[in-house]
mmCIF file of C-alpha atoms and ligand atoms in Angstrom:
data_model
loop_
_atom_site.group_PDB
_atom_site.id
_atom_site.type_symbol
_atom_site.label_atom_id
_atom_site.label_comp_id
_atom_site.label_asym_id
_atom_site.label_seq_id
_atom_site.Cartn_x
_atom_site.Cartn_y
_atom_site.Cartn_z
ATOM 1 C CA MET A 61 5.851 21.566 -50.303
ATOM 2 C CA LYS A 62 6.814 18.002 -49.549
ATOM 3 C CA LYS A 63 8.624 19.168 -46.406
ATOM 4 C CA ILE A 64 5.538 20.993 -45.138
ATOM 5 C CA TRP A 65 3.424 17.944 -45.795
ATOM 6 C CA LEU A 66 5.894 15.748 -43.914
ATOM 7 C CA ALA A 67 5.986 18.153 -40.971
ATOM 8 C CA GLY A 68 2.193 18.158 -40.860
ATOM 9 C CA PHE A 69 2.144 14.394 -40.927
ATOM 10 C CA ALA A 70 4.667 14.223 -38.068
ATOM 11 C CA VAL A 71 2.475 16.532 -35.955
ATOM 12 C CA LEU A 72 -0.580 14.395 -36.695
ATOM 13 C CA ALA A 73 1.290 11.216 -35.810
ATOM 14 C CA MET A 74 2.514 12.738 -32.553
ATOM 15 C CA GLY A 75 -1.030 13.830 -31.760
ATOM 16 C CA ALA A 76 -2.346 10.316 -32.257
ATOM 17 C CA ALA A 77 0.453 8.882 -30.146
ATOM 18 C CA SER A 78 -0.236 11.249 -27.261
ATOM 19 C CA VAL A 79 -3.950 10.419 -27.334
ATOM 20 C CA ALA A 80 -3.077 6.721 -27.168
ATOM 21 C CA TRP A 81 -0.640 7.431 -24.369
ATOM 22 C CA ALA A 82 -3.224 9.452 -22.452
ATOM 23 C CA GLN A 83 -5.822 6.653 -22.696
ATOM 24 C CA GLY A 84 -3.191 4.096 -21.686
ATOM 25 C CA ASP A 85 -2.580 6.242 -18.623
ATOM 26 C CA VAL A 86 -6.277 6.474 -17.781
ATOM 27 C CA ILE A 87 -6.573 2.700 -18.095
ATOM 28 C CA ALA A 88 -3.496 2.022 -15.949
ATOM 29 C CA ALA A 89 -4.712 4.438 -13.261
ATOM 30 C CA ARG A 90 -8.209 2.961 -13.019
ATOM 31 C CA ARG A 91 -6.875 -0.580 -12.987
ATOM 32 C CA ALA A 92 -4.465 0.310 -10.173
ATOM 33 C CA GLY A 93 -7.418 1.852 -8.311
ATOM 34 C CA PHE A 94 -9.577 -1.256 -8.701
ATOM 35 C CA LYS A 95 -6.650 -3.453 -7.696
ATOM 36 C CA ARG A 96 -6.334 -1.482 -4.478
ATOM 37 C CA ILE A 97 -10.080 -1.801 -3.900
ATOM 38 C CA GLY A 98 -9.709 -5.572 -4.187
ATOM 39 C CA GLU A 99 -6.862 -5.517 -1.665
ATOM 40 C CA GLN A 100 -8.914 -3.446 0.763
ATOM 41 C CA MET A 101 -11.847 -5.852 0.481
ATOM 42 C CA THR A 102 -9.496 -8.778 1.175
ATOM 43 C CA ALA A 103 -7.927 -7.025 4.165
ATOM 44 C CA MET A 104 -11.383 -6.454 5.636
ATOM 45 C CA LYS A 105 -12.510 -10.027 4.960
ATOM 46 C CA ALA A 106 -10.345 -11.573 7.659
ATOM 47 C CA VAL A 107 -11.769 -9.215 10.271
ATOM 48 C CA ALA A 108 -15.341 -9.513 8.970
ATOM 49 C CA ASP A 109 -15.135 -13.332 8.994
ATOM 50 C CA ALA A 110 -14.006 -13.217 12.627
ATOM 51 C CA ARG A 111 -16.704 -10.624 13.433
ATOM 52 C CA GLY A 112 -14.027 -8.275 14.649
ATOM 53 C CA PRO A 113 -14.661 -4.542 14.888
ATOM 54 C CA GLY A 114 -14.191 -2.663 11.599
ATOM 55 C CA THR A 115 -13.074 0.530 13.314
ATOM 56 C CA PRO A 116 -9.529 0.531 11.807
ATOM 57 C CA PHE A 117 -11.014 0.470 8.300
ATOM 58 C CA VAL A 118 -13.118 3.638 8.471
ATOM 59 C CA GLY A 119 -10.523 5.770 6.628
ATOM 60 C CA GLY A 120 -9.975 3.112 3.967
ATOM 61 C CA ILE A 121 -13.712 2.755 3.395
ATOM 62 C CA GLU A 122 -13.969 6.528 2.912
ATOM 63 C CA GLU A 123 -11.261 6.268 0.234
ATOM 64 C CA MET A 124 -13.218 3.482 -1.433
ATOM 65 C CA ILE A 125 -16.385 5.595 -1.432
ATOM 66 C CA ALA A 126 -14.500 8.473 -3.083
ATOM 67 C CA PHE A 127 -13.077 6.073 -5.667
ATOM 68 C CA PHE A 128 -16.496 4.698 -6.633
ATOM 69 C CA GLN A 129 -18.065 8.147 -6.750
ATOM 70 C CA GLY A 130 -15.453 8.893 -9.415
ATOM 71 C CA VAL A 131 -15.806 5.597 -11.296
ATOM 72 C CA PRO A 132 -17.912 6.879 -14.233
ATOM 73 C CA GLY A 133 -15.266 9.581 -14.829
ATOM 74 C CA ARG A 134 -12.535 6.945 -14.976
ATOM 75 C CA PHE A 135 -14.050 5.603 -18.195
ATOM 76 C CA PRO A 136 -13.921 8.559 -20.599
ATOM 77 C CA PRO A 137 -15.060 7.865 -24.178
ATOM 78 C CA GLY A 138 -12.170 6.356 -26.109
ATOM 79 C CA SER A 139 -10.684 4.546 -23.125
ATOM 80 C CA GLU A 140 -12.111 1.226 -24.319
ATOM 81 C CA THR A 141 -8.867 0.943 -26.270
ATOM 82 C CA GLY A 142 -5.321 2.263 -26.001
ATOM 83 C CA GLY A 143 -4.167 -0.094 -23.272
ATOM 84 C CA GLU A 144 -4.844 -3.484 -21.769
ATOM 85 C CA THR A 145 -8.388 -3.221 -20.474
ATOM 86 C CA LYS A 146 -11.316 -5.469 -19.670
ATOM 87 C CA ALA A 147 -13.829 -2.651 -19.934
ATOM 88 C CA LEU A 148 -16.754 -3.773 -22.118
ATOM 89 C CA PRO A 149 -18.464 -1.524 -24.722
ATOM 90 C CA THR A 150 -21.642 -1.762 -22.562
ATOM 91 C CA ILE A 151 -20.065 0.913 -20.321
ATOM 92 C CA TRP A 152 -20.475 3.458 -23.116
ATOM 93 C CA SER A 153 -23.686 2.103 -24.619
ATOM 94 C CA ASP A 154 -25.409 2.044 -21.206
ATOM 95 C CA PRO A 155 -23.813 4.858 -19.170
ATOM 96 C CA VAL A 156 -26.868 5.189 -16.909
ATOM 97 C CA GLY A 157 -26.744 1.523 -15.935
ATOM 98 C CA PHE A 158 -23.000 1.746 -15.364
ATOM 99 C CA SER A 159 -23.292 4.812 -13.105
ATOM 100 C CA GLY A 160 -26.161 3.116 -11.299
ATOM 101 C CA ALA A 161 -23.986 0.069 -10.617
ATOM 102 C CA ALA A 162 -21.269 2.323 -9.168
ATOM 103 C CA ALA A 163 -23.882 4.142 -7.030
ATOM 104 C CA GLU A 164 -25.072 0.785 -5.698
ATOM 105 C CA THR A 165 -21.547 0.008 -4.450
ATOM 106 C CA VAL A 166 -21.261 3.508 -2.945
ATOM 107 C CA SER A 167 -24.486 2.995 -1.024
ATOM 108 C CA LYS A 168 -23.352 -0.353 0.404
ATOM 109 C CA LEU A 169 -19.960 1.145 1.303
ATOM 110 C CA GLN A 170 -21.690 3.988 3.135
ATOM 111 C CA ALA A 171 -23.553 1.404 5.203
ATOM 112 C CA LEU A 172 -20.245 -0.416 5.760
ATOM 113 C CA ARG A 173 -18.650 2.810 6.941
ATOM 114 C CA VAL A 174 -21.408 3.318 9.522
ATOM 115 C CA ALA A 175 -21.099 -0.305 10.696
ATOM 116 C CA ALA A 176 -17.293 -0.020 10.899
ATOM 117 C CA ALA A 177 -17.429 3.215 12.882
ATOM 118 C CA GLY A 178 -19.985 1.681 15.241
ATOM 119 C CA GLY A 179 -17.504 -0.993 16.308
ATOM 120 C CA ASP A 180 -19.997 -3.882 16.292
ATOM 121 C CA GLY A 181 -18.427 -6.984 14.716
ATOM 122 C CA ALA A 182 -21.642 -8.694 13.608
ATOM 123 C CA ALA A 183 -22.907 -5.503 11.963
ATOM 124 C CA PHE A 184 -19.542 -5.072 10.228
ATOM 125 C CA GLN A 185 -19.649 -8.651 8.940
ATOM 126 C CA ALA A 186 -23.179 -8.256 7.559
ATOM 127 C CA ALA A 187 -22.376 -4.922 5.915
ATOM 128 C CA TRP A 188 -19.148 -6.291 4.414
ATOM 129 C CA GLN A 189 -21.008 -9.252 2.940
ATOM 130 C CA ALA A 190 -23.470 -6.870 1.277
ATOM 131 C CA VAL A 191 -20.718 -5.079 -0.687
ATOM 132 C CA GLY A 192 -19.333 -8.010 -2.714
ATOM 133 C CA PRO A 193 -22.512 -8.748 -4.701
ATOM 134 C CA THR A 194 -22.529 -5.141 -5.973
ATOM 135 C CA CYS A 195 -18.977 -5.622 -7.313
ATOM 136 C CA GLY A 196 -20.047 -8.811 -9.075
ATOM 137 C CA ALA A 197 -23.193 -7.217 -10.476
ATOM 138 C CA CYS A 198 -21.164 -4.558 -12.281
ATOM 139 C CA HIS A 199 -18.451 -6.965 -13.408
ATOM 140 C CA ARG A 200 -21.002 -9.332 -14.952
ATOM 141 C CA THR A 201 -22.344 -6.682 -17.310
ATOM 142 C CA TYR A 202 -19.499 -4.234 -17.796
ATOM 143 C CA ARG A 203 -16.232 -6.163 -17.436
ATOM 144 C CA ALA A 204 -14.832 -8.907 -19.636
ATOM 145 C CA ARG A 205 -13.799 -12.174 -17.998
HETATM 146 C C1 LIG B 470 -19.564 0.271 -11.801
HETATM 147 C C2 LIG B 470 -18.898 -0.942 -12.159
HETATM 148 C C3 LIG B 470 -17.932 -1.612 -11.206
HETATM 149 C C4 LIG B 470 -18.077 -1.805 -9.853
HETATM 150 C C5 LIG B 470 -19.234 -1.395 -8.965
HETATM 151 C C6 LIG B 470 -16.893 -2.526 -9.429
HETATM 152 N N1 LIG B 470 -16.064 -2.757 -10.474
HETATM 153 FE FE1 LIG B 470 -14.290 -3.727 -10.409
HETATM 154 N N2 LIG B 470 -13.986 -3.303 -12.375
HETATM 155 C C7 LIG B 470 -14.906 -2.721 -13.230
HETATM 156 C C8 LIG B 470 -14.378 -2.648 -14.577
HETATM 157 C C9 LIG B 470 -15.080 -2.092 -15.796
HETATM 158 C C10 LIG B 470 -13.087 -3.192 -14.504
HETATM 159 C C11 LIG B 470 -12.081 -3.340 -15.671
HETATM 160 C C12 LIG B 470 -11.198 -2.083 -15.764
HETATM 161 C C13 LIG B 470 -10.224 -2.143 -16.911
HETATM 162 O O1 LIG B 470 -9.656 -3.231 -17.175
HETATM 163 O O2 LIG B 470 -10.027 -1.099 -17.564
HETATM 164 C C14 LIG B 470 -12.883 -3.608 -13.107
HETATM 165 C C15 LIG B 470 -11.729 -4.212 -12.634
HETATM 166 C C16 LIG B 470 -11.548 -4.693 -11.337
HETATM 167 C C17 LIG B 470 -10.383 -5.387 -10.872
HETATM 168 C C18 LIG B 470 -9.153 -5.752 -11.707
HETATM 169 C C19 LIG B 470 -8.113 -4.645 -11.619
HETATM 170 C C20 LIG B 470 -6.882 -4.969 -12.487
HETATM 171 O O3 LIG B 470 -5.872 -5.412 -11.899
HETATM 172 O O4 LIG B 470 -6.962 -4.796 -13.712
HETATM 173 C C21 LIG B 470 -10.594 -5.694 -9.544
HETATM 174 C C22 LIG B 470 -9.652 -6.432 -8.602
HETATM 175 C C23 LIG B 470 -11.896 -5.171 -9.203
HETATM 176 N N3 LIG B 470 -12.450 -4.570 -10.311
HETATM 177 C C24 LIG B 470 -12.459 -5.284 -7.945
HETATM 178 C C25 LIG B 470 -13.689 -4.716 -7.598
HETATM 179 C C26 LIG B 470 -14.262 -4.817 -6.261
HETATM 180 C C27 LIG B 470 -13.668 -5.551 -5.092
HETATM 181 C C28 LIG B 470 -15.437 -4.122 -6.313
HETATM 182 C C29 LIG B 470 -16.441 -3.879 -5.225
HETATM 183 C C30 LIG B 470 -15.981 -3.367 -3.977
HETATM 184 C C31 LIG B 470 -15.594 -3.629 -7.686
HETATM 185 N N4 LIG B 470 -14.513 -4.023 -8.424
HETATM 186 C C32 LIG B 470 -16.693 -2.921 -8.107
HETATM 187 C C33 LIG B 470 -16.151 -2.260 -12.882
HETATM 188 C C34 LIG B 470 -16.665 -2.226 -11.590
#
């Protein structure tokens, strides 16, 4: 009887550990994704500041759009813990606002994609400058400092 109980306990403990591991994985993956987004924004900044053509960035911007379309799905319930994360509980208490913030970034990135493909430096600069505030708007409400 005691053995059965112990075996059951071991299974439960393993279950809990794998859930924690899975959430840690989700957190690490989304953080790596956001880190890459930050790098892409920085890479574009130099060109945008110089009003150079954004043409080489079209593919990267498309990747960014795909990332942000998937942002709500990168924050499954339970992934507020289980790893080192700055995600705030507001993400889960206000999912509509959070998705809306991601959609706002998507819309500005779509405009950036058009400007980049068009090859006009001034248009690329203006469109690039319109993206950053949407990042900050989400971070202010949904990400810890
Ligand atoms: C819909 C909300 C939202 C939008 C829009 C958003 N972010 Fe974030 N970002 C977050 C959250 C939440 C985190 C914290 C993730 C975590 O720690 O689990 C984060 C984390 C980050 C990080 C830190 C990654 C790390 O190393 O841990 C960077 C860099 C970042 N975002 C850049 C950006 C940039 C640049 C944009 C705009 C192009 C942007 N974000 C738009 C919500 C958003």
